[in-house]
Coordinates of C-alpha atoms and ligand atoms in Angstrom, one line a residue:
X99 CA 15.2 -6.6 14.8
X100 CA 17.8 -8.5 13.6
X101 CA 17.2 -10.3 10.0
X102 CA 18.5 -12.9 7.5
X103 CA 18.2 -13.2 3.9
X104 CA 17.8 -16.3 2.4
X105 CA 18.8 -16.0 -1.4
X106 CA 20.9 -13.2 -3.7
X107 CA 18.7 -12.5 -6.0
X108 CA 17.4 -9.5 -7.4
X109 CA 14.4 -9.0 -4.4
X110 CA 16.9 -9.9 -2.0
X111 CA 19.2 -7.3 -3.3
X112 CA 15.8 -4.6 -3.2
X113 CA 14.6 -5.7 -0.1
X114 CA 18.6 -5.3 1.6
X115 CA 18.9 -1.7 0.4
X116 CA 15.0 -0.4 1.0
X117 CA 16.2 -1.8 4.7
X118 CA 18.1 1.7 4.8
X119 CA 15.5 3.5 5.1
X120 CA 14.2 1.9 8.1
X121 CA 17.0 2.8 10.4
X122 CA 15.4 0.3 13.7
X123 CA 16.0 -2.9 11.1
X124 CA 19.1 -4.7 11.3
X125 CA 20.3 -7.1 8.4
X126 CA 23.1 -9.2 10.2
X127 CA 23.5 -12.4 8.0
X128 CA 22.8 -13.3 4.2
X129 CA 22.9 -17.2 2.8
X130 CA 23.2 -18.6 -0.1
X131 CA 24.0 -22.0 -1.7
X132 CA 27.3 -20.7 -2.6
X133 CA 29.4 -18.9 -0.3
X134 CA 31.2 -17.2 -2.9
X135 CA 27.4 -15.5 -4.0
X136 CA 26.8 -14.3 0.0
X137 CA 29.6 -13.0 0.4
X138 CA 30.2 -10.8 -2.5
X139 CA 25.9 -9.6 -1.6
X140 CA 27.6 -9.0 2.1
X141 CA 30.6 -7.1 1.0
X142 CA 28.1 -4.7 -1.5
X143 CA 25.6 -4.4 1.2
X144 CA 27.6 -4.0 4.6
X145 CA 25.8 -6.8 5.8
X146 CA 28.4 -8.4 8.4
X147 CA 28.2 -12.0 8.0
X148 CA 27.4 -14.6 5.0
X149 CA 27.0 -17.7 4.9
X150 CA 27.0 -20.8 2.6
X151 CA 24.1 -22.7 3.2
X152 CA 21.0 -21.3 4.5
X153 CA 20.4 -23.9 7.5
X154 CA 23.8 -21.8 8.8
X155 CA 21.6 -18.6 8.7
X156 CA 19.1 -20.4 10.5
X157 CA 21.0 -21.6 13.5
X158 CA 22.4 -18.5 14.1
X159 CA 21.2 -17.4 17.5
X160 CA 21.6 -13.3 16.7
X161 CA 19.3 -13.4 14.1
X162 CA 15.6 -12.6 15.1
X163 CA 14.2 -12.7 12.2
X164 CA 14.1 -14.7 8.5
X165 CA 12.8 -13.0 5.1
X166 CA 12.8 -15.8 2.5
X167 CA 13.8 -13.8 -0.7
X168 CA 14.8 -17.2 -2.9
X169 CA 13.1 -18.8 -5.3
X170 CA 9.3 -19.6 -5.0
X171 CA 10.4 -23.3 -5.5
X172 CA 11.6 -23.7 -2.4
X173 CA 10.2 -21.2 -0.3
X174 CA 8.1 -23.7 2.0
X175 CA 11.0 -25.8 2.6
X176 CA 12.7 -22.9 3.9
X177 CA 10.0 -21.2 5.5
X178 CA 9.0 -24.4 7.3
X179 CA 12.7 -24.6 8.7
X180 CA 12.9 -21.4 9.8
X181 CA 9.6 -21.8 11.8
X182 CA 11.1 -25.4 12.7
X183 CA 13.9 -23.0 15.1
X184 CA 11.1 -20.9 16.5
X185 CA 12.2 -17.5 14.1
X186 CA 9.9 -15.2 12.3
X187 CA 9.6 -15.8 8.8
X188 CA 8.9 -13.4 5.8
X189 CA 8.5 -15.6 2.6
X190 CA 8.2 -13.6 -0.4
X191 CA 5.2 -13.9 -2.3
X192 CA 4.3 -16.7 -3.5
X193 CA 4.1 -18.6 -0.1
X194 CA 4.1 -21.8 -1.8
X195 CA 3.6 -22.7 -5.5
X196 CA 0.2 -24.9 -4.1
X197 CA -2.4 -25.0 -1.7
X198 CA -1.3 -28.0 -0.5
X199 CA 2.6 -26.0 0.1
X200 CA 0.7 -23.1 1.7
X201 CA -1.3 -25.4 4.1
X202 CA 1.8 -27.2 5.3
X203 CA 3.7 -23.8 5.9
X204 CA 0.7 -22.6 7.9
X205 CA 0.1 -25.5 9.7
X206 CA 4.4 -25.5 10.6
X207 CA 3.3 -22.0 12.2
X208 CA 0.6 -22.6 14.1
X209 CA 2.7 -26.0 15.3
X210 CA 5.6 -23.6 16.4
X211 CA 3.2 -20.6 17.1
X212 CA 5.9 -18.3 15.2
X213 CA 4.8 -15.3 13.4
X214 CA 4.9 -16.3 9.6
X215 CA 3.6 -13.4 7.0
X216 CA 3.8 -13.9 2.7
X217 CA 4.9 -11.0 1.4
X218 CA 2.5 -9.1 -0.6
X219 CA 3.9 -5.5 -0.4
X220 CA 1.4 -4.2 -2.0
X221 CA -1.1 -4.2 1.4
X222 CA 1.0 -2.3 3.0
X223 CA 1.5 0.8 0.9
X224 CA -0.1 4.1 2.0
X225 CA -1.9 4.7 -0.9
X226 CA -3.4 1.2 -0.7
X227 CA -4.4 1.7 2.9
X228 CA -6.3 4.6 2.5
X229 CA -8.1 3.0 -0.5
X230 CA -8.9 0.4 1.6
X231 CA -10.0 2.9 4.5
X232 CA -12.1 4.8 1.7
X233 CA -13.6 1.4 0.7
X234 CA -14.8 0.1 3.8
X235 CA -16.1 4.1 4.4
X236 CA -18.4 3.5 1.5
X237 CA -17.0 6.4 -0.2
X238 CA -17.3 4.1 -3.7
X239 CA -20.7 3.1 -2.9
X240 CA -21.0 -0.9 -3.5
X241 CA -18.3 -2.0 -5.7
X242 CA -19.3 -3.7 -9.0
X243 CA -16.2 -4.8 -10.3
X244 CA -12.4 -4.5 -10.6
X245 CA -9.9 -4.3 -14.0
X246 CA -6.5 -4.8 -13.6
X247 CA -3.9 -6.0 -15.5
X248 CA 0.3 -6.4 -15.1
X249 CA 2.4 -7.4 -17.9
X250 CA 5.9 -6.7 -19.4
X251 CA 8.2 -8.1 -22.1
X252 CA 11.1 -11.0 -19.9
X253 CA 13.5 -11.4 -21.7
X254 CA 13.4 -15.4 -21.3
X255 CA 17.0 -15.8 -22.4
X256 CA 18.2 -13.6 -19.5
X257 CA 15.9 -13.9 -16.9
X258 CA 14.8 -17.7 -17.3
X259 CA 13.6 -18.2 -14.0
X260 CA 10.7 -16.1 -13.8
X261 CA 8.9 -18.4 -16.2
X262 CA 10.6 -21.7 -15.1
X263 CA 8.1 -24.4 -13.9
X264 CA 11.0 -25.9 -11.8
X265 CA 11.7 -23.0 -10.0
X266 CA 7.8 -21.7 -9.1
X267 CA 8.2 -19.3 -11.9
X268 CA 5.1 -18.4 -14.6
X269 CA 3.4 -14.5 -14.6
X270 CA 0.7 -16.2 -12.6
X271 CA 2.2 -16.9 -9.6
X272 CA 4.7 -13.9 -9.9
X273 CA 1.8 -11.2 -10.5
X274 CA -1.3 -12.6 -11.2
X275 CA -1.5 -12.8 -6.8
X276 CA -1.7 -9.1 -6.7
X277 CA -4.3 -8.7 -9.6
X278 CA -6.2 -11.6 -7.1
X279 CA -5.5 -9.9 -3.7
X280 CA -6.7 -6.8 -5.3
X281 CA -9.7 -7.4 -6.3
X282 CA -10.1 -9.7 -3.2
X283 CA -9.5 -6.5 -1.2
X284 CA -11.9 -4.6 -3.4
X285 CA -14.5 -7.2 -2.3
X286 CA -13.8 -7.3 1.4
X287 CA -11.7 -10.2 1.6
X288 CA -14.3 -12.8 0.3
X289 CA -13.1 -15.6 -2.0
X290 CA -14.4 -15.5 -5.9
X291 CA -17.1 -17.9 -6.4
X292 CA -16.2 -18.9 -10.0
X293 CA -13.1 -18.9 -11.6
X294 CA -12.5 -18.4 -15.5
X295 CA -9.2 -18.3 -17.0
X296 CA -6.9 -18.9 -20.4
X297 CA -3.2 -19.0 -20.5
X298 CA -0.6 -19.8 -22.3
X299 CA 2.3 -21.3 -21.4
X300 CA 6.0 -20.9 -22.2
X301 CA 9.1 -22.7 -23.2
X302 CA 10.1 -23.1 -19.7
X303 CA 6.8 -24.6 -18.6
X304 CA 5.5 -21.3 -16.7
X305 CA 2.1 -19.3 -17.9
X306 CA 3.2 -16.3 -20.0
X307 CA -0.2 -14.9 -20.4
X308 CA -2.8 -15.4 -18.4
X309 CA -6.6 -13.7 -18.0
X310 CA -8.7 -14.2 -15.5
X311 CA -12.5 -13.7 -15.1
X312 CA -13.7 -14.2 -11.4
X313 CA -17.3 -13.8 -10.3
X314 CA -18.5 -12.9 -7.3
X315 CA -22.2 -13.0 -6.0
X316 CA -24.5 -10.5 -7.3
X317 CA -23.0 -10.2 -10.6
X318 CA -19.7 -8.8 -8.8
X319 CA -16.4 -9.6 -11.1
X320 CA -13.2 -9.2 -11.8
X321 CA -10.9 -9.0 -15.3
X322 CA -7.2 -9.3 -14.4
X323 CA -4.5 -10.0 -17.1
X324 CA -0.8 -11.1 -16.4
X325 CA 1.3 -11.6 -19.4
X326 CA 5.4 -12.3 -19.4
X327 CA 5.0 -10.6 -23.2
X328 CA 3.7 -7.6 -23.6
X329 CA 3.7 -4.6 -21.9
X330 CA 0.1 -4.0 -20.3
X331 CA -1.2 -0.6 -18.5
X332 CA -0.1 -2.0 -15.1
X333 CA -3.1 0.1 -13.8
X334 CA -6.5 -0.9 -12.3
X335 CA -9.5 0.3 -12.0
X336 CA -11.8 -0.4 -9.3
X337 CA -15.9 0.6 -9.8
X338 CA -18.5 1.1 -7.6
X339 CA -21.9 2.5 -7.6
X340 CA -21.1 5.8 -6.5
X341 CA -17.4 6.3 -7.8
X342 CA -13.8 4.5 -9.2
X343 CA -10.8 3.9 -7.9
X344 CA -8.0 4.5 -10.6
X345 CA -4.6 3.3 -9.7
X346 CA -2.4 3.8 -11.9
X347 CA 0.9 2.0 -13.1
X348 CA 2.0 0.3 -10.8
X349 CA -0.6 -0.6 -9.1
X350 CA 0.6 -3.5 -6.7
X351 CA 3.4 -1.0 -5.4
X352 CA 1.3 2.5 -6.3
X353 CA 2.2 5.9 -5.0
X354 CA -0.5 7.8 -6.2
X355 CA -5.0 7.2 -6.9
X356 CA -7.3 9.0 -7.4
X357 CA -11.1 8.4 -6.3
X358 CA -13.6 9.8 -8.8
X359 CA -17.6 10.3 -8.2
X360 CA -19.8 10.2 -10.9
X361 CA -21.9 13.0 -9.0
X362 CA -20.6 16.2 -11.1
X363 CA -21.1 18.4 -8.2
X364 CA -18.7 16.4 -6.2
X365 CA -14.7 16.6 -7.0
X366 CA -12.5 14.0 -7.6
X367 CA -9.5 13.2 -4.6
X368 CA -6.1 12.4 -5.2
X369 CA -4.2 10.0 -2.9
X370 CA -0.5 10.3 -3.2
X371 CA 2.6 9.1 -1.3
X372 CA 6.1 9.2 -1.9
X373 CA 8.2 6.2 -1.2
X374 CA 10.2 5.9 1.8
X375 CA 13.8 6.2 0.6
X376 CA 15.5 9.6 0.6
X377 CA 17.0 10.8 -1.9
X378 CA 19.9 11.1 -0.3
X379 CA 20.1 7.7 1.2
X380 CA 24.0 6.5 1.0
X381 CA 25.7 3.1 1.6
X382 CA 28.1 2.9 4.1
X383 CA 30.6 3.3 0.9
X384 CA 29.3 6.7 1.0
X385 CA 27.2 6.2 -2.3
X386 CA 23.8 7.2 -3.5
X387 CA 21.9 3.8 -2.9
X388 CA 18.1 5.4 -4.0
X389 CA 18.5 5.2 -7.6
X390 CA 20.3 1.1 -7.4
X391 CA 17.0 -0.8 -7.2
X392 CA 16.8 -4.3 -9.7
X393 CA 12.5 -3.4 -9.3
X394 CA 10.2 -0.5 -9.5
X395 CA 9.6 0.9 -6.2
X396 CA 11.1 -1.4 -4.3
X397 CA 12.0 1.0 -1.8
X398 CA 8.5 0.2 -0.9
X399 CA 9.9 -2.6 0.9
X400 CA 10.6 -0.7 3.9
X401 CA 6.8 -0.2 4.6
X402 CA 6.4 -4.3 4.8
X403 CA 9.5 -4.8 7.1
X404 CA 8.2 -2.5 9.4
X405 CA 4.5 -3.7 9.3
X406 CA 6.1 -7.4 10.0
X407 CA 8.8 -5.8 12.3
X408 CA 6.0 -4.3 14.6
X409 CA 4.1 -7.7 14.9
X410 CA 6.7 -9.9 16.0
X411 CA 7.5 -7.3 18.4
X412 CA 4.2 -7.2 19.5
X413 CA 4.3 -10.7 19.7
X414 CA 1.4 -11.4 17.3
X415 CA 2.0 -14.6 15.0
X416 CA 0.2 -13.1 11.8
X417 CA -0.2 -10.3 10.1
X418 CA -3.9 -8.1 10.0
X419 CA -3.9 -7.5 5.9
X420 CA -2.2 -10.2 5.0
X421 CA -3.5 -13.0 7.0
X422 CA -2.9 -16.6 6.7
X423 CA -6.6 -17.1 5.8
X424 CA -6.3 -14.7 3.1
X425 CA -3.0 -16.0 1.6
X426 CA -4.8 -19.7 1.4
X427 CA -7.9 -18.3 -0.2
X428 CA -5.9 -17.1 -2.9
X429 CA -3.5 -19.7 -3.8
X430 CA -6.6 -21.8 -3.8
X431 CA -7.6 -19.5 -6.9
X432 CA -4.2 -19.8 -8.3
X433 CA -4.8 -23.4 -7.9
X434 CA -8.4 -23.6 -9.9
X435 CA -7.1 -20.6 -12.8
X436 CA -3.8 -23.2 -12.9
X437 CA -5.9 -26.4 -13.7
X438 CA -8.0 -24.1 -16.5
X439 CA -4.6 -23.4 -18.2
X440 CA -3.1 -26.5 -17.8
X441 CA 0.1 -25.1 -15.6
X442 CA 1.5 -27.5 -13.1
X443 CA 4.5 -27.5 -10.9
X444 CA 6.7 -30.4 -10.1
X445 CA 5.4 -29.9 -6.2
X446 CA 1.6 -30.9 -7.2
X447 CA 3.0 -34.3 -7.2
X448 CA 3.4 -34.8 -3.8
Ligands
NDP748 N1 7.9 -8.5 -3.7 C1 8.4 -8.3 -4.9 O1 8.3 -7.2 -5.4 C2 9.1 -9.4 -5.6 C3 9.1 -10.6 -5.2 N2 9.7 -11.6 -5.9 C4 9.7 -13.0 -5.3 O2 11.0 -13.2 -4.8 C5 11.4 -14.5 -5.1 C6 12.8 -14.5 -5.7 O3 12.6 -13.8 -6.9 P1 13.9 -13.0 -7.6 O4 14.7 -12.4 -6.6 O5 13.3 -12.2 -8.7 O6 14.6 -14.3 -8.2 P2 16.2 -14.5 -8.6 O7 16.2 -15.5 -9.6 O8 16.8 -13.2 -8.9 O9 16.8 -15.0 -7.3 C7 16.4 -16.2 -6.7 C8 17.4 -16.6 -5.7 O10 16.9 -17.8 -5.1 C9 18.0 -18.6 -4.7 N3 17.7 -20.0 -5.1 C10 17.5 -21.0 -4.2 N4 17.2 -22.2 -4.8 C11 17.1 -21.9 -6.1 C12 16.8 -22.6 -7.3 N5 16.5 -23.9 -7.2 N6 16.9 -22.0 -8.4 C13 17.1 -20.7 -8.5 N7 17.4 -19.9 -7.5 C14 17.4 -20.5 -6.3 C15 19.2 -18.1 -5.4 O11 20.1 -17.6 -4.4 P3 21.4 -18.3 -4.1 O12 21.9 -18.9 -5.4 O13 22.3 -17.3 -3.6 O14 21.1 -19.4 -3.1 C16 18.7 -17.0 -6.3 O15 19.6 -15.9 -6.3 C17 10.3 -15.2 -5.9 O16 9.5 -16.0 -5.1 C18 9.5 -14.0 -6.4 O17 8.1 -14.3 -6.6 C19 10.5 -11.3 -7.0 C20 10.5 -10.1 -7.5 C21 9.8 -9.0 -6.9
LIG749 O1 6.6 -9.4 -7.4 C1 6.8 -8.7 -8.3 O2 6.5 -7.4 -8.2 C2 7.1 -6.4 -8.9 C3 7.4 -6.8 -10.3 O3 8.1 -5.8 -10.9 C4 8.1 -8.1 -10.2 O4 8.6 -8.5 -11.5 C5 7.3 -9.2 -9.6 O5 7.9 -10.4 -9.5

């Protein structure tokens, strides 16, 4: 397929060069506000055309295919646009910065019946689906309840808009989804029944530390902590009544688990998969590319295009892990943690 990135940031830039390792994908065209910003990505990448506005990207009839890589602020505008010409979209994760956003993106979707996935990465590493497979096996037994936690020191002065309420930014939104999805995964897809949380916010508006306790019938919960200032484990732990799923750091893009039974008698199992760039992956400049990433394991990437790559080839308009129904049931979380801590967005306005 042939894709477009919207944005030249640093996933943008992780998402182009994880592309390399998935030799049937094609980036054609990058946009950016500013065409000076496209085409110096273009020129680093090999990708062979930029552009300066991203509606350019969008009417350009060789590209199949849209991944949304800019920032969470205006990621429904742009996703709705793209479905508006009948392309694919990928819209990074966050879809939307509301349920309201989301709801409007999904609807724009099903109006244009155009395949439209957010991308949570994290769903479609190995490891992850073979926890999932052991899972639904019952290899845990009945699972009790899930710890995880993300969290490392931004440095606010450099990296502003990770936190910055105008752009979509707070650890929330950026990490807290894959501490949600997660233990949503762990509990077969079904949506928390309460919601507990405390945050605090930063100087630029966003949540720099935020816990979450979510409860689930039966006495079923979660613990997941997101901070933007300190350094946490980056592991989770998942328990069940007849083993525990450790995953450790980094859990949302892991390459190794291991699944532990209580039973003595019985011995642990270790899941591990490499990720998918070669070492020896080169730019067309002839250079190692494998060690240039802005993000851990973002190589990962490659296993989401091709997951998304397959299903618009296969004509489907959604995605079977990451489904619309699933990416509405957890920004409607994010929605009732955000009103415990006080964090809005200029978008809830509207
Ligand atoms: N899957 C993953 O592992 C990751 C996903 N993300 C997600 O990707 C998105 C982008 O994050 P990231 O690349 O880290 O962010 P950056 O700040 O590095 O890049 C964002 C890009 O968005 C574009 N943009 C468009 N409108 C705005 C605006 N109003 N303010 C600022 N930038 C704007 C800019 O591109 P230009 O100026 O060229 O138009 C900019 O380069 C976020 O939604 C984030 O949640 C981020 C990191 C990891
Ligand atoms: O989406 C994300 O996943 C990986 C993290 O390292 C990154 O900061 C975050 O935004």
């Amino acid at each position: 397929m042939r894709w477009a990135v919207l944005g030249t940031g640093q996933i943008a830039h992780d998402f182009t060069i994880a592309m390399l390792a998935a030799p049937k994908e094609q980036i054609v065209a990058v946009a950016s506000r500013a065409l000076e910003r496209s085409k110096e990505f273009a020129e680093k990448h090999n990708v062979p055309k930029a552009y300066g506005s991203y509606d350019e990207a969008l009417e350009d009839p060789e590209v199949d295919i849209v991944y949304v890589a800019a920032a969470t602020s205006c990621h429904v505008q742009l996703a709705c646009a793209a479905l508006g010409k009948k392309k694919p979209v990928l819209v990074e994760k966050p879809a939307g910065v509301n349920a309201r956003e989301v709801r409007q993106l999904l609807e724009t979707a099903q109006k244009n019946d155009t395949f439209l996935m957010e991308g949570v990465w994290m769903h479609f590493f190995p490891v992850v689906r073979a926890l999932s497979d052991a899972m639904k096996r019952g290899d845990i037994g009945d699972i009790t309840s899930v710890h995880a936690s993300f969290g490392w020191m931004n440095p606010v002065d450099v990296n502003p808009g990770v936190e910055d309420v105008t752009q979509g930014g707070g650890g929330l939104l950026a990490v807290g989804i894959y501490l949600i999805h997660l233990a949503m995964l762990a509990f077969n897809g079904a949506k928390p029944e309460k919601v507990e949380a405390v945050g605090e916010l930063g100087p630029k508006g966003g949540d720099v530390r935020t816990s979450m306790v979510l409860g689930w019938s039966g006495g079923r919960q979660a613990m997941l902590a997101v901070s933007l200032r300190d350094n946490y484990a980056g592991s989770a732990v998942i328990y069940g009544t007849k083993a525990k799923i450790s995953i450790p750091f980094p859990f949302l893009c892991p390459t190794s688990a291991t699944v532990e039974p209580y039973d003595p008698k019985e011995m642990p199992t270790s899941i591990s998969e490499g990720l998918p760039c070669a070492e020896a992956t080169t730019n067309a400049a002839g250079e190692l590319i494998s060690n240039k990433f802005n993000l851990i394991n973002s190589a990962g990437l490659a296993y989401e295009a091709n997951r998304v790559a397959a299903d618009v080839s296969q004509g489907k308009k959604e995605n079977e892990h990451v489904s619309h129904e699933l990416s509405l049931a957890v920004i409607e979380v994010m929605d009732k943690v955000r009103e415990k801590i006080g964090l809005c967005y200029p978008a809830d306005k509207y």
